[in-house]
């Protein structure tokens, strides 16, 4: 009991005070470190064009070739590529389903039309401007459009030739 009277600050109040003082000290050190950052310090050099630097190692060209190409149907190709011009008759492209416009074209024969669609003819771009299309996809697309204008082209027969 006498011990209690001799102490000016009891341990129960001293401990929290030490913790608070410690926190203030830490905060002060952090703030002064942040403020003390030299103004003229050189910025960390930015490594520009990382991609260029790693290019010779990172370029892999086999990927595109090794991915198996799955042919889309003639209808899918027409919708995705050919319809862009042939739906509305852009640049006088023969309109899909227009027998008057397709008649003379169809008369040239399936094989010739397919060749023209693959190689391009006049304002018609080769493969409709999409070099990724396979020969079979072009043949299917030609049959799809021509058949909607009265032809009876069969891509399977063309492929067997
Ligand atoms: C950028 C527009 C455009 C796209 C896309 C396009 N065509 Fe054409 N196509 C034309 C035009 C224009 C003509 C008419 C060319 C001419 O006879 O002067 C044409 C003509 C044709 C003809 C008739 C060729 C002939 O000998 O009379 C075929 C067949 C044809 N296109 C197939 C296709 C197929 C198949 C696709 C899709 C893979 C396609 N076209 C995509 C513009 C296009």
mmCIF file of C-alpha atoms and ligand atoms in Angstrom:
data_model
loop_
_atom_site.group_PDB
_atom_site.id
_atom_site.type_symbol
_atom_site.label_atom_id
_atom_site.label_comp_id
_atom_site.label_asym_id
_atom_site.label_seq_id
_atom_site.Cartn_x
_atom_site.Cartn_y
_atom_site.Cartn_z
ATOM 1 C CA UNK A 1 0.000 0.000 0.000
ATOM 2 C CA UNK A 2 2.811 2.383 0.853
ATOM 3 C CA UNK A 3 4.353 1.638 -2.537
ATOM 4 C CA UNK A 4 1.369 3.232 -4.166
ATOM 5 C CA UNK A 5 1.909 6.572 -2.486
ATOM 6 C CA UNK A 6 5.519 6.919 -3.593
ATOM 7 C CA UNK A 7 4.861 6.733 -7.287
ATOM 8 C CA UNK A 8 4.078 9.916 -9.158
ATOM 9 C CA UNK A 9 2.830 8.097 -12.226
ATOM 10 C CA UNK A 10 1.302 4.684 -11.879
ATOM 11 C CA UNK A 11 2.403 1.986 -14.373
ATOM 12 C CA UNK A 12 -1.158 1.780 -15.688
ATOM 13 C CA UNK A 13 -0.953 5.343 -17.041
ATOM 14 C CA UNK A 14 2.716 5.186 -18.033
ATOM 15 C CA UNK A 15 2.371 2.346 -20.552
ATOM 16 C CA UNK A 16 -0.162 4.011 -22.893
ATOM 17 C CA UNK A 17 1.868 7.214 -22.790
ATOM 18 C CA UNK A 18 4.985 5.376 -23.946
ATOM 19 C CA UNK A 19 3.063 3.863 -26.830
ATOM 20 C CA UNK A 20 1.632 7.225 -27.878
ATOM 21 C CA UNK A 21 5.045 8.884 -27.672
ATOM 22 C CA UNK A 22 6.489 6.072 -29.758
ATOM 23 C CA UNK A 23 3.839 6.531 -32.432
ATOM 24 C CA UNK A 24 4.453 10.272 -32.532
ATOM 25 C CA UNK A 25 8.198 9.650 -32.899
ATOM 26 C CA UNK A 26 7.658 7.205 -35.776
ATOM 27 C CA UNK A 27 5.270 9.613 -37.504
ATOM 28 C CA UNK A 28 7.748 12.470 -37.131
ATOM 29 C CA UNK A 29 10.566 10.405 -38.613
ATOM 30 C CA UNK A 30 8.414 9.351 -41.580
ATOM 31 C CA UNK A 31 7.255 12.900 -42.298
ATOM 32 C CA UNK A 32 10.760 14.331 -42.037
ATOM 33 C CA UNK A 33 12.086 11.627 -44.387
ATOM 34 C CA UNK A 34 9.411 12.492 -46.937
ATOM 35 C CA UNK A 35 10.121 16.218 -46.675
ATOM 36 C CA UNK A 36 13.879 15.716 -46.749
ATOM 37 C CA UNK A 37 13.828 14.210 -50.257
ATOM 38 C CA UNK A 38 16.434 16.168 -52.209
ATOM 39 C CA UNK A 39 14.841 18.435 -54.791
ATOM 40 C CA UNK A 40 17.489 18.059 -57.478
ATOM 41 C CA UNK A 41 17.651 14.302 -57.388
ATOM 42 C CA UNK A 42 17.871 12.678 -60.806
ATOM 43 C CA UNK A 43 14.716 10.806 -61.716
ATOM 44 C CA UNK A 44 15.074 7.088 -62.101
ATOM 45 C CA UNK A 45 15.966 6.578 -65.772
ATOM 46 C CA UNK A 46 12.891 5.394 -67.665
ATOM 47 C CA UNK A 47 13.599 2.322 -69.742
ATOM 48 C CA UNK A 48 11.828 3.265 -72.937
ATOM 49 C CA UNK A 49 10.695 0.790 -75.546
ATOM 50 C CA UNK A 50 11.004 -2.283 -73.435
ATOM 51 C CA UNK A 51 9.058 -4.069 -76.119
ATOM 52 C CA UNK A 52 11.589 -3.074 -78.772
ATOM 53 C CA UNK A 53 14.429 -4.303 -76.633
ATOM 54 C CA UNK A 54 12.950 -7.730 -76.102
ATOM 55 C CA UNK A 55 11.487 -8.032 -79.590
ATOM 56 C CA UNK A 56 14.103 -10.308 -81.209
ATOM 57 C CA UNK A 57 13.598 -12.830 -78.426
ATOM 58 C CA UNK A 58 9.867 -12.398 -77.954
ATOM 59 C CA UNK A 59 8.764 -12.608 -81.579
ATOM 60 C CA UNK A 60 7.202 -15.954 -82.258
ATOM 61 C CA UNK A 61 5.961 -16.480 -85.780
ATOM 62 C CA UNK A 62 4.846 -20.090 -85.626
ATOM 63 C CA UNK A 63 1.656 -19.353 -83.703
ATOM 64 C CA UNK A 64 -0.487 -18.204 -86.628
ATOM 65 C CA UNK A 65 0.599 -21.063 -88.855
ATOM 66 C CA UNK A 66 0.096 -23.759 -86.251
ATOM 67 C CA UNK A 67 -3.450 -22.734 -85.338
ATOM 68 C CA UNK A 68 -5.767 -24.945 -87.332
ATOM 69 C CA UNK A 69 -7.958 -23.006 -89.734
ATOM 70 C CA UNK A 70 -11.564 -24.049 -89.509
ATOM 71 C CA UNK A 71 -13.470 -23.065 -92.629
ATOM 72 C CA UNK A 72 -16.600 -21.016 -92.084
ATOM 73 C CA UNK A 73 -19.648 -21.840 -94.122
ATOM 74 C CA UNK A 74 -20.414 -19.903 -97.300
ATOM 75 C CA UNK A 75 -23.291 -18.190 -95.550
ATOM 76 C CA UNK A 76 -21.098 -17.144 -92.618
ATOM 77 C CA UNK A 77 -18.410 -15.767 -94.943
ATOM 78 C CA UNK A 78 -20.963 -13.839 -96.976
ATOM 79 C CA UNK A 79 -22.465 -12.301 -93.847
ATOM 80 C CA UNK A 80 -19.092 -11.478 -92.306
ATOM 81 C CA UNK A 81 -17.221 -10.248 -95.394
ATOM 82 C CA UNK A 82 -18.982 -10.179 -98.764
ATOM 83 C CA UNK A 83 -22.258 -8.592 -97.633
ATOM 84 C CA UNK A 84 -20.375 -5.407 -96.806
ATOM 85 C CA UNK A 85 -20.466 -4.640 -100.540
ATOM 86 C CA UNK A 86 -22.790 -7.205 -102.061
ATOM 87 C CA UNK A 87 -25.767 -6.525 -99.774
ATOM 88 C CA UNK A 88 -26.260 -2.936 -100.904
ATOM 89 C CA UNK A 89 -24.447 -3.155 -104.247
ATOM 90 C CA UNK A 90 -21.567 -0.941 -103.183
ATOM 91 C CA UNK A 91 -19.379 0.134 -106.134
ATOM 92 C CA UNK A 92 -21.803 -1.719 -108.421
ATOM 93 C CA UNK A 93 -21.134 -5.058 -106.781
ATOM 94 C CA UNK A 94 -23.837 -7.484 -107.920
ATOM 95 C CA UNK A 95 -26.490 -7.401 -105.195
ATOM 96 C CA UNK A 96 -27.258 -10.567 -103.303
ATOM 97 C CA UNK A 97 -30.471 -12.062 -104.685
ATOM 98 C CA UNK A 98 -30.586 -9.809 -107.756
ATOM 99 C CA UNK A 99 -31.025 -12.179 -110.700
ATOM 100 C CA UNK A 100 -30.607 -9.463 -113.325
ATOM 101 C CA UNK A 101 -27.239 -8.445 -111.927
ATOM 102 C CA UNK A 102 -26.047 -11.974 -111.188
ATOM 103 C CA UNK A 103 -27.336 -13.569 -114.421
ATOM 104 C CA UNK A 104 -24.402 -12.626 -116.694
ATOM 105 C CA UNK A 105 -21.956 -13.358 -113.871
ATOM 106 C CA UNK A 106 -23.415 -16.803 -113.259
ATOM 107 C CA UNK A 107 -23.200 -17.486 -117.005
ATOM 108 C CA UNK A 108 -19.405 -17.316 -116.719
ATOM 109 C CA UNK A 109 -19.521 -20.528 -114.715
ATOM 110 C CA UNK A 110 -18.840 -21.383 -111.092
ATOM 111 C CA UNK A 111 -15.131 -22.032 -111.541
ATOM 112 C CA UNK A 112 -14.507 -18.674 -113.229
ATOM 113 C CA UNK A 113 -16.484 -16.781 -110.604
ATOM 114 C CA UNK A 114 -14.536 -18.461 -107.827
ATOM 115 C CA UNK A 115 -11.245 -17.605 -109.538
ATOM 116 C CA UNK A 116 -12.363 -13.979 -109.895
ATOM 117 C CA UNK A 117 -13.406 -13.828 -106.261
ATOM 118 C CA UNK A 118 -10.058 -15.305 -105.172
ATOM 119 C CA UNK A 119 -7.871 -13.134 -107.370
ATOM 120 C CA UNK A 120 -10.104 -10.080 -107.453
ATOM 121 C CA UNK A 121 -11.554 -8.519 -110.585
ATOM 122 C CA UNK A 122 -11.784 -4.811 -111.424
ATOM 123 C CA UNK A 123 -13.155 -3.129 -108.239
ATOM 124 C CA UNK A 124 -13.836 -6.465 -106.536
ATOM 125 C CA UNK A 125 -10.900 -6.976 -104.115
ATOM 126 C CA UNK A 126 -9.157 -10.372 -103.926
ATOM 127 C CA UNK A 127 -10.935 -12.575 -101.388
ATOM 128 C CA UNK A 128 -13.242 -9.661 -100.609
ATOM 129 C CA UNK A 129 -10.259 -7.947 -99.020
ATOM 130 C CA UNK A 130 -9.790 -10.670 -96.437
ATOM 131 C CA UNK A 131 -6.634 -12.705 -97.245
ATOM 132 C CA UNK A 132 -7.333 -15.068 -94.350
ATOM 133 C CA UNK A 133 -10.227 -16.659 -96.213
ATOM 134 C CA UNK A 134 -9.366 -20.069 -97.646
ATOM 135 C CA UNK A 135 -10.143 -21.149 -101.215
ATOM 136 C CA UNK A 136 -12.951 -23.316 -99.890
ATOM 137 C CA UNK A 137 -14.467 -20.421 -97.957
ATOM 138 C CA UNK A 138 -14.424 -18.253 -101.089
ATOM 139 C CA UNK A 139 -15.982 -21.047 -103.146
ATOM 140 C CA UNK A 140 -18.668 -21.499 -100.524
ATOM 141 C CA UNK A 141 -19.398 -17.787 -100.387
ATOM 142 C CA UNK A 142 -19.625 -17.510 -104.191
ATOM 143 C CA UNK A 143 -22.050 -20.442 -104.291
ATOM 144 C CA UNK A 144 -24.095 -18.929 -101.482
ATOM 145 C CA UNK A 145 -24.518 -15.583 -103.241
ATOM 146 C CA UNK A 146 -24.936 -16.961 -106.774
ATOM 147 C CA UNK A 147 -27.462 -19.576 -105.635
ATOM 148 C CA UNK A 148 -29.582 -16.832 -104.077
ATOM 149 C CA UNK A 149 -29.805 -15.392 -107.597
ATOM 150 C CA UNK A 150 -30.844 -18.608 -109.290
ATOM 151 C CA UNK A 151 -27.605 -20.562 -109.722
ATOM 152 C CA UNK A 152 -27.150 -24.108 -108.509
ATOM 153 C CA UNK A 153 -23.467 -24.174 -107.627
ATOM 154 C CA UNK A 154 -22.154 -26.931 -105.383
ATOM 155 C CA UNK A 155 -18.865 -26.245 -103.552
ATOM 156 C CA UNK A 156 -18.385 -29.973 -102.927
ATOM 157 C CA UNK A 157 -18.264 -30.694 -106.671
ATOM 158 C CA UNK A 158 -15.821 -27.848 -107.267
ATOM 159 C CA UNK A 159 -13.501 -29.094 -104.549
ATOM 160 C CA UNK A 160 -13.313 -32.592 -106.088
ATOM 161 C CA UNK A 161 -12.148 -31.277 -109.443
HETATM 162 C C1 LIG B 1 -15.140 -4.023 -101.098
HETATM 163 C C2 LIG B 1 -16.360 -4.461 -101.709
HETATM 164 C C3 LIG B 1 -16.512 -5.935 -101.989
HETATM 165 C C4 LIG B 1 -16.400 -6.980 -101.122
HETATM 166 C C5 LIG B 1 -16.083 -6.938 -99.629
HETATM 167 C C6 LIG B 1 -16.686 -8.175 -101.880
HETATM 168 N N1 LIG B 1 -16.946 -7.860 -103.171
HETATM 169 FE FE1 LIG B 1 -17.358 -9.142 -104.680
HETATM 170 N N2 LIG B 1 -17.528 -7.615 -105.972
HETATM 171 C C7 LIG B 1 -17.381 -6.284 -105.661
HETATM 172 C C8 LIG B 1 -17.591 -5.498 -106.848
HETATM 173 C C9 LIG B 1 -17.507 -3.978 -106.914
HETATM 174 C C10 LIG B 1 -17.844 -6.392 -107.891
HETATM 175 C C11 LIG B 1 -18.102 -6.070 -109.355
HETATM 176 C C12 LIG B 1 -16.732 -6.029 -110.033
HETATM 177 C C13 LIG B 1 -16.881 -5.790 -111.513
HETATM 178 O O1 LIG B 1 -17.359 -6.680 -112.210
HETATM 179 O O2 LIG B 1 -16.480 -4.730 -111.946
HETATM 180 C C14 LIG B 1 -17.817 -7.714 -107.314
HETATM 181 C C15 LIG B 1 -18.011 -8.865 -108.015
HETATM 182 C C16 LIG B 1 -17.983 -10.140 -107.494
HETATM 183 C C17 LIG B 1 -18.198 -11.360 -108.227
HETATM 184 C C18 LIG B 1 -18.471 -11.458 -109.723
HETATM 185 C C19 LIG B 1 -17.161 -11.594 -110.436
HETATM 186 C C20 LIG B 1 -17.327 -11.749 -111.919
HETATM 187 O O3 LIG B 1 -16.477 -12.392 -112.524
HETATM 188 O O4 LIG B 1 -18.325 -11.242 -112.475
HETATM 189 C C21 LIG B 1 -18.100 -12.391 -107.352
HETATM 190 C C22 LIG B 1 -18.215 -13.861 -107.646
HETATM 191 C C23 LIG B 1 -17.823 -11.807 -106.067
HETATM 192 N N3 LIG B 1 -17.761 -10.441 -106.169
HETATM 193 C C24 LIG B 1 -17.651 -12.546 -104.916
HETATM 194 C C25 LIG B 1 -17.358 -12.003 -103.677
HETATM 195 C C26 LIG B 1 -17.170 -12.783 -102.509
HETATM 196 C C27 LIG B 1 -17.252 -14.290 -102.428
HETATM 197 C C28 LIG B 1 -16.921 -11.923 -101.488
HETATM 198 C C29 LIG B 1 -16.662 -12.237 -100.032
HETATM 199 C C30 LIG B 1 -15.608 -13.158 -99.751
HETATM 200 C C31 LIG B 1 -16.915 -10.581 -102.066
HETATM 201 N N4 LIG B 1 -17.215 -10.674 -103.390
HETATM 202 C C32 LIG B 1 -16.673 -9.435 -101.327
HETATM 203 C C33 LIG B 1 -17.086 -5.760 -104.415
HETATM 204 C C34 LIG B 1 -16.872 -6.491 -103.277
#
